[in-house]
Amino acid sequence: MTTPQAPTSDELAALRERYHLERERRVRPDGAGQYRPTEAEFGYYAADPYVGDVAGREPLHDTVDVAVVGGGFGGILAGARMRQQGLERVRIVEIGGDFGGTWYWNRYPGIHCDVESHVYLPLLDETGYVPEWKYAPGEEIRRHAVRIAQKFDLYPDALFSTGVTSLTWDDPSEKWIVATDRGDAFRATYVVTATGTLSQPKLPGIPGIEDFKGHTFHTSRWDYGYTGGTADGGLTGLSEKRVGVVGTGATGIQVIPMLAEDAGHVYVFQRTPSTVDVRANRRTTAEDVGADHDGWARERRDNYLRIVSGEPAEEDLVADRWTMSAGLLEKLLPSFRRQGDRETFEAAYEAADAAKMNELRTRVEQTVADPDTAERLKPWYRYACKRPTFSDKYYPAFNRANVTLVDTADTHGIERVTEHGVVVGGTTYELDCLVFATGFSVGTSGILSGKLPVHGREGTQLLHAWARQGPRTLHGFTSNGFPNLIQMGSVQNASSVNYTHILDEQAVHAAALVAGAEAEGALVEPSREAEDDWITLLSKDAPDHEWFHAECTPGYYNGEGRGRPNGPRAYPYGAFAFHEFLKRWREESLGEILRARTPQQP
Ligand code: NDP
């Protein structure tokens, strides 16, 4: 880890003190309870704005080879990789009106992915597509999801505007029964769950929020009917309007400059400032990214993963602020290969962290003209406490006369919403429109949410079993008692900044398990002993991140200040090493997970 301007020990002590004070200023007694999921009373915040009336259809009672729960990149990649293994009936069930997941729902002005498009967009080698921008706009990414689904013929069997309500293993037929909110109860030999992690929009439980009489929506359900324009701007409907934005996370950072361009006045209600590093988006050519031979995208993606997983790499092909700051993310990523002994590592880490945060605070000072506003935009915490963000347009937006920063840190967020505006520190800000860029509930989709009951052998409910004994899996994918069920996600698996890469490796693995079972006429089901061995391996070298997050400013990485317990959460040696481990396991040991089918009765 390099330290451009290594801080002195006095400077480090002063920073620690300041970070502690800023944390204490923000911690709330209600923790994660301060939020309300956009369900029940707030259902209108979560409705799908991109489909009109959903056409009725007859419930399905047929049988498919593979059912995939979720049509985001995880589900699409599972479908594509299953197709490559020769599976014919692959049915993806998706609650949105089309494929795309995150990129289906989030279409707000300014939306881009801040991971380089040439490593983020999956299956570029397979589709022949070469993105033209270093960081792709959301619509290009959504279209790429559709491109993959078309190429791998995933549309004919897909079910959209449909939510899976339960998965039940039927022992006599050795199939899963997939029930949905459209009355379907079809069978599938295999089920893959790919339900994502950040899909349920959340709202702060601000008193009076339901009283607001102006227009209001969540960024993941942008109302272009009201604002006019597109994700590229031109929000002409706002030209005379006073618009409030709550939230300055990765979404707020992208939305606010777009609103600033078009709205009459923008009030930015900030609680904790993000780190906002250099973006430097630019057009790229195929030559720039080395797209001149088969496998170029895989190589680039592997190089990126090496770097952000803490592996040595000869060169940094992407060379952006994610890769340059990768060492500072060790405490954020569940799996990062740490170099050297702990004491030396932590000392170098803290010094590099302080240097980086100083650089980012200086960036604010150098860009924002008003010193008071600049001071309030400075982030005071360690780099990995909050999701880093990147923009060259965010800070300049605060130099405009029609943008006002309202700091809500001392009141732990907005105090109250009234019929006509928002109250902070006793001042009422009258608004025509209130936009919530307040993020998503973590872990509230799919099996972990408890809203998708999974009944395995003898009716055992997966989540109930896990509640008693903690998650039990082999490699994060499969569990004893739940044959032919393959989970995608980050539980006891690996994770990374470039999550589509993780999902693709998971999809490859899922498809290999299914192909192995098909070839042997077997079921996929690990033994209890295999699960025990996996948990032992994860526990043995589980990284100690708890103390770090306990000192962080509140956010969803640390349960809003409550903590982030250590434990056998993820493969401890990094995502890159995990993929190599899985590949070897598939070549040498896949047979161990296959179990004989029970002969069917005539
Ligand atoms: P976040 O959860 O990151 O941010 C929510 C924001 O709302 C925070 O600034 C939070 O403040 C603020 N907030 C919440 N409650 C209140 C309140 N009562 N008063 C004032 N402010 C409040 O959500 P995002 O949608 O920004 O991002 C979610 C995730 O989506 C990101 O972490 C990232 O993983 C992903 N994303 C990725 C992008 C990409 O380019 N790859 C782009 C956009 C999002 P506080 O910090 O104080 O809690």
mmCIF file with all atom_site columns, N, CA, C and O in Angstrom, residues 460-487:
data_model
loop_
_atom_site.group_PDB
_atom_site.id
_atom_site.type_symbol
_atom_site.label_atom_id
_atom_site.label_alt_id
_atom_site.label_comp_id
_atom_site.label_asym_id
_atom_site.label_entity_id
_atom_site.label_seq_id
_atom_site.pdbx_PDB_ins_code
_atom_site.Cartn_x
_atom_site.Cartn_y
_atom_site.Cartn_z
_atom_site.occupancy
_atom_site.B_iso_or_equiv
_atom_site.pdbx_formal_charge
_atom_site.auth_seq_id
_atom_site.auth_comp_id
_atom_site.auth_asym_id
_atom_site.auth_atom_id
_atom_site.pdbx_PDB_model_num
ATOM 1   N N  . THR A 1 460 ? -38.816 -29.263 5.807  1.00 0.00 ? 460 THR A N  1
ATOM 2   C CA . THR A 1 460 ? -37.937 -28.353 6.565  1.00 0.00 ? 460 THR A CA 1
ATOM 3   C C  . THR A 1 460 ? -37.860 -27.004 5.868  1.00 0.00 ? 460 THR A C  1
ATOM 4   O O  . THR A 1 460 ? -37.615 -26.933 4.665  1.00 0.00 ? 460 THR A O  1
ATOM 5   N N  . GLN A 1 461 ? -38.075 -25.936 6.634  1.00 0.00 ? 461 GLN A N  1
ATOM 6   C CA . GLN A 1 461 ? -37.978 -24.577 6.067  1.00 0.00 ? 461 GLN A CA 1
ATOM 7   C C  . GLN A 1 461 ? -36.540 -24.100 6.188  1.00 0.00 ? 461 GLN A C  1
ATOM 8   O O  . GLN A 1 461 ? -35.994 -24.069 7.289  1.00 0.00 ? 461 GLN A O  1
ATOM 9   N N  . LEU A 1 462 ? -35.972 -23.739 5.071  1.00 0.00 ? 462 LEU A N  1
ATOM 10  C CA . LEU A 1 462 ? -34.542 -23.404 5.043  1.00 0.00 ? 462 LEU A CA 1
ATOM 11  C C  . LEU A 1 462 ? -34.187 -22.320 6.059  1.00 0.00 ? 462 LEU A C  1
ATOM 12  O O  . LEU A 1 462 ? -33.251 -22.469 6.843  1.00 0.00 ? 462 LEU A O  1
ATOM 13  N N  . LEU A 1 463 ? -34.952 -21.240 6.058  1.00 0.00 ? 463 LEU A N  1
ATOM 14  C CA . LEU A 1 463 ? -34.591 -20.115 6.922  1.00 0.00 ? 463 LEU A CA 1
ATOM 15  C C  . LEU A 1 463 ? -34.771 -20.474 8.405  1.00 0.00 ? 463 LEU A C  1
ATOM 16  O O  . LEU A 1 463 ? -34.005 -20.021 9.247  1.00 0.00 ? 463 LEU A O  1
ATOM 17  N N  . HIS A 1 464 ? -35.770 -21.307 8.701  1.00 0.00 ? 464 HIS A N  1
ATOM 18  C CA . HIS A 1 464 ? -35.952 -21.737 10.095 1.00 0.00 ? 464 HIS A CA 1
ATOM 19  C C  . HIS A 1 464 ? -34.745 -22.553 10.536 1.00 0.00 ? 464 HIS A C  1
ATOM 20  O O  . HIS A 1 464 ? -34.230 -22.391 11.645 1.00 0.00 ? 464 HIS A O  1
ATOM 21  N N  . ALA A 1 465 ? -34.293 -23.443 9.644  1.00 0.00 ? 465 ALA A N  1
ATOM 22  C CA . ALA A 1 465 ? -33.124 -24.269 9.970  1.00 0.00 ? 465 ALA A CA 1
ATOM 23  C C  . ALA A 1 465 ? -31.909 -23.363 10.192 1.00 0.00 ? 465 ALA A C  1
ATOM 24  O O  . ALA A 1 465 ? -31.149 -23.537 11.142 1.00 0.00 ? 465 ALA A O  1
ATOM 25  N N  . TRP A 1 466 ? -31.752 -22.356 9.344  1.00 0.00 ? 466 TRP A N  1
ATOM 26  C CA . TRP A 1 466 ? -30.601 -21.452 9.463  1.00 0.00 ? 466 TRP A CA 1
ATOM 27  C C  . TRP A 1 466 ? -30.715 -20.576 10.711 1.00 0.00 ? 466 TRP A C  1
ATOM 28  O O  . TRP A 1 466 ? -29.704 -20.218 11.306 1.00 0.00 ? 466 TRP A O  1
ATOM 29  N N  . ALA A 1 467 ? -31.954 -20.227 11.080 1.00 0.00 ? 467 ALA A N  1
ATOM 30  C CA . ALA A 1 467 ? -32.132 -19.388 12.276 1.00 0.00 ? 467 ALA A CA 1
ATOM 31  C C  . ALA A 1 467 ? -31.629 -20.139 13.512 1.00 0.00 ? 467 ALA A C  1
ATOM 32  O O  . ALA A 1 467 ? -31.100 -19.550 14.443 1.00 0.00 ? 467 ALA A O  1
ATOM 33  N N  . ARG A 1 468 ? -31.796 -21.454 13.497 1.00 0.00 ? 468 ARG A N  1
ATOM 34  C CA . ARG A 1 468 ? -31.363 -22.267 14.653 1.00 0.00 ? 468 ARG A CA 1
ATOM 35  C C  . ARG A 1 468 ? -29.849 -22.441 14.680 1.00 0.00 ? 468 ARG A C  1
ATOM 36  O O  . ARG A 1 468 ? -29.223 -22.367 15.716 1.00 0.00 ? 468 ARG A O  1
ATOM 37  N N  . GLN A 1 469 ? -29.258 -22.671 13.519 1.00 0.00 ? 469 GLN A N  1
ATOM 38  C CA . GLN A 1 469 ? -27.852 -23.100 13.511 1.00 0.00 ? 469 GLN A CA 1
ATOM 39  C C  . GLN A 1 469 ? -26.947 -22.230 12.639 1.00 0.00 ? 469 GLN A C  1
ATOM 40  O O  . GLN A 1 469 ? -25.785 -22.564 12.445 1.00 0.00 ? 469 GLN A O  1
ATOM 41  N N  . GLY A 1 470 ? -27.488 -21.110 12.125 1.00 0.00 ? 470 GLY A N  1
ATOM 42  C CA . GLY A 1 470 ? -26.693 -20.269 11.223 1.00 0.00 ? 470 GLY A CA 1
ATOM 43  C C  . GLY A 1 470 ? -26.734 -20.858 9.824  1.00 0.00 ? 470 GLY A C  1
ATOM 44  O O  . GLY A 1 470 ? -27.082 -22.029 9.646  1.00 0.00 ? 470 GLY A O  1
ATOM 45  N N  . PRO A 1 471 ? -26.372 -20.058 8.821  1.00 0.00 ? 471 PRO A N  1
ATOM 46  C CA . PRO A 1 471 ? -26.390 -20.564 7.455  1.00 0.00 ? 471 PRO A CA 1
ATOM 47  C C  . PRO A 1 471 ? -25.495 -21.797 7.321  1.00 0.00 ? 471 PRO A C  1
ATOM 48  O O  . PRO A 1 471 ? -24.407 -21.831 7.887  1.00 0.00 ? 471 PRO A O  1
ATOM 49  N N  . ARG A 1 472 ? -25.971 -22.780 6.594  1.00 0.00 ? 472 ARG A N  1
ATOM 50  C CA . ARG A 1 472 ? -25.177 -23.996 6.338  1.00 0.00 ? 472 ARG A CA 1
ATOM 51  C C  . ARG A 1 472 ? -25.212 -24.265 4.850  1.00 0.00 ? 472 ARG A C  1
ATOM 52  O O  . ARG A 1 472 ? -26.283 -24.513 4.283  1.00 0.00 ? 472 ARG A O  1
ATOM 53  N N  . THR A 1 473 ? -24.050 -24.205 4.232  1.00 0.00 ? 473 THR A N  1
ATOM 54  C CA . THR A 1 473 ? -23.985 -24.438 2.782  1.00 0.00 ? 473 THR A CA 1
ATOM 55  C C  . THR A 1 473 ? -22.684 -25.145 2.443  1.00 0.00 ? 473 THR A C  1
ATOM 56  O O  . THR A 1 473 ? -21.770 -25.215 3.261  1.00 0.00 ? 473 THR A O  1
ATOM 57  N N  . LEU A 1 474 ? -22.604 -25.615 1.211  1.00 0.00 ? 474 LEU A N  1
ATOM 58  C CA . LEU A 1 474 ? -21.314 -25.978 0.639  1.00 0.00 ? 474 LEU A CA 1
ATOM 59  C C  . LEU A 1 474 ? -20.991 -24.903 -0.396 1.00 0.00 ? 474 LEU A C  1
ATOM 60  O O  . LEU A 1 474 ? -21.753 -24.722 -1.363 1.00 0.00 ? 474 LEU A O  1
ATOM 61  N N  . HIS A 1 475 ? -19.961 -24.160 -0.166 1.00 0.00 ? 475 HIS A N  1
ATOM 62  C CA . HIS A 1 475 ? -19.479 -23.095 -1.061 1.00 0.00 ? 475 HIS A CA 1
ATOM 63  C C  . HIS A 1 475 ? -20.485 -21.959 -1.220 1.00 0.00 ? 475 HIS A C  1
ATOM 64  O O  . HIS A 1 475 ? -20.380 -21.161 -2.147 1.00 0.00 ? 475 HIS A O  1
ATOM 65  N N  . GLY A 1 476 ? -21.510 -21.927 -0.376 1.00 0.00 ? 476 GLY A N  1
ATOM 66  C CA . GLY A 1 476 ? -22.522 -20.879 -0.473 1.00 0.00 ? 476 GLY A CA 1
ATOM 67  C C  . GLY A 1 476 ? -23.666 -21.229 -1.411 1.00 0.00 ? 476 GLY A C  1
ATOM 68  O O  . GLY A 1 476 ? -24.676 -20.532 -1.432 1.00 0.00 ? 476 GLY A O  1
ATOM 69  N N  . PHE A 1 477 ? -23.544 -22.329 -2.152 1.00 0.00 ? 477 PHE A N  1
ATOM 70  C CA . PHE A 1 477 ? -24.525 -22.601 -3.213 1.00 0.00 ? 477 PHE A CA 1
ATOM 71  C C  . PHE A 1 477 ? -25.622 -23.582 -2.812 1.00 0.00 ? 477 PHE A C  1
ATOM 72  O O  . PHE A 1 477 ? -26.769 -23.426 -3.207 1.00 0.00 ? 477 PHE A O  1
ATOM 73  N N  . THR A 1 478 ? -25.247 -24.644 -2.098 1.00 0.00 ? 478 THR A N  1
ATOM 74  C CA . THR A 1 478 ? -26.170 -25.765 -1.917 1.00 0.00 ? 478 THR A CA 1
ATOM 75  C C  . THR A 1 478 ? -26.229 -26.142 -0.441 1.00 0.00 ? 478 THR A C  1
ATOM 76  O O  . THR A 1 478 ? -25.280 -25.902 0.308  1.00 0.00 ? 478 THR A O  1
ATOM 77  N N  . SER A 1 479 ? -27.345 -26.766 -0.041 1.00 0.00 ? 479 SER A N  1
ATOM 78  C CA . SER A 1 479 ? -27.505 -27.142 1.364  1.00 0.00 ? 479 SER A CA 1
ATOM 79  C C  . SER A 1 479 ? -28.106 -28.534 1.463  1.00 0.00 ? 479 SER A C  1
ATOM 80  O O  . SER A 1 479 ? -28.991 -28.906 0.666  1.00 0.00 ? 479 SER A O  1
ATOM 81  N N  . ASN A 1 480 ? -27.645 -29.251 2.471  1.00 0.00 ? 480 ASN A N  1
ATOM 82  C CA . ASN A 1 480 ? -28.176 -30.588 2.729  1.00 0.00 ? 480 ASN A CA 1
ATOM 83  C C  . ASN A 1 480 ? -29.664 -30.483 3.076  1.00 0.00 ? 480 ASN A C  1
ATOM 84  O O  . ASN A 1 480 ? -30.073 -29.608 3.831  1.00 0.00 ? 480 ASN A O  1
ATOM 85  N N  . GLY A 1 481 ? -30.454 -31.400 2.493  1.00 0.00 ? 481 GLY A N  1
ATOM 86  C CA . GLY A 1 481 ? -31.899 -31.380 2.753  1.00 0.00 ? 481 GLY A CA 1
ATOM 87  C C  . GLY A 1 481 ? -32.659 -30.559 1.720  1.00 0.00 ? 481 GLY A C  1
ATOM 88  O O  . GLY A 1 481 ? -33.883 -30.527 1.739  1.00 0.00 ? 481 GLY A O  1
ATOM 89  N N  . PHE A 1 482 ? -31.909 -29.905 0.833  1.00 0.00 ? 482 PHE A N  1
ATOM 90  C CA . PHE A 1 482 ? -32.537 -29.060 -0.197 1.00 0.00 ? 482 PHE A CA 1
ATOM 91  C C  . PHE A 1 482 ? -31.948 -29.417 -1.564 1.00 0.00 ? 482 PHE A C  1
ATOM 92  O O  . PHE A 1 482 ? -31.201 -28.645 -2.160 1.00 0.00 ? 482 PHE A O  1
ATOM 93  N N  . PRO A 1 483 ? -32.292 -30.623 -2.053 1.00 0.00 ? 483 PRO A N  1
ATOM 94  C CA . PRO A 1 483 ? -31.647 -31.097 -3.278 1.00 0.00 ? 483 PRO A CA 1
ATOM 95  C C  . PRO A 1 483 ? -31.959 -30.198 -4.472 1.00 0.00 ? 483 PRO A C  1
ATOM 96  O O  . PRO A 1 483 ? -33.061 -29.631 -4.561 1.00 0.00 ? 483 PRO A O  1
ATOM 97  N N  . ASN A 1 484 ? -31.007 -30.091 -5.358 1.00 0.00 ? 484 ASN A N  1
ATOM 98  C CA . ASN A 1 484 ? -31.199 -29.377 -6.629 1.00 0.00 ? 484 ASN A CA 1
ATOM 99  C C  . ASN A 1 484 ? -31.603 -27.913 -6.448 1.00 0.00 ? 484 ASN A C  1
ATOM 100 O O  . ASN A 1 484 ? -32.198 -27.314 -7.345 1.00 0.00 ? 484 ASN A O  1
ATOM 101 N N  . LEU A 1 485 ? -31.312 -27.363 -5.283 1.00 0.00 ? 485 LEU A N  1
ATOM 102 C CA . LEU A 1 485 ? -31.534 -25.927 -5.049 1.00 0.00 ? 485 LEU A CA 1
ATOM 103 C C  . LEU A 1 485 ? -30.163 -25.253 -5.029 1.00 0.00 ? 485 LEU A C  1
ATOM 104 O O  . LEU A 1 485 ? -29.298 -25.644 -4.230 1.00 0.00 ? 485 LEU A O  1
ATOM 105 N N  . ILE A 1 486 ? -29.963 -24.285 -5.897 1.00 0.00 ? 486 ILE A N  1
ATOM 106 C CA . ILE A 1 486 ? -28.664 -23.608 -5.989 1.00 0.00 ? 486 ILE A CA 1
ATOM 107 C C  . ILE A 1 486 ? -28.885 -22.125 -5.723 1.00 0.00 ? 486 ILE A C  1
ATOM 108 O O  . ILE A 1 486 ? -29.676 -21.474 -6.413 1.00 0.00 ? 486 ILE A O  1
ATOM 109 N N  . GLN A 1 487 ? -28.205 -21.630 -4.701 1.00 0.00 ? 487 GLN A N  1
ATOM 110 C CA . GLN A 1 487 ? -28.373 -20.223 -4.336 1.00 0.00 ? 487 GLN A CA 1
ATOM 111 C C  . GLN A 1 487 ? -27.227 -19.390 -4.877 1.00 0.00 ? 487 GLN A C  1
ATOM 112 O O  . GLN A 1 487 ? -26.064 -19.741 -4.683 1.00 0.00 ? 487 GLN A O  1
#
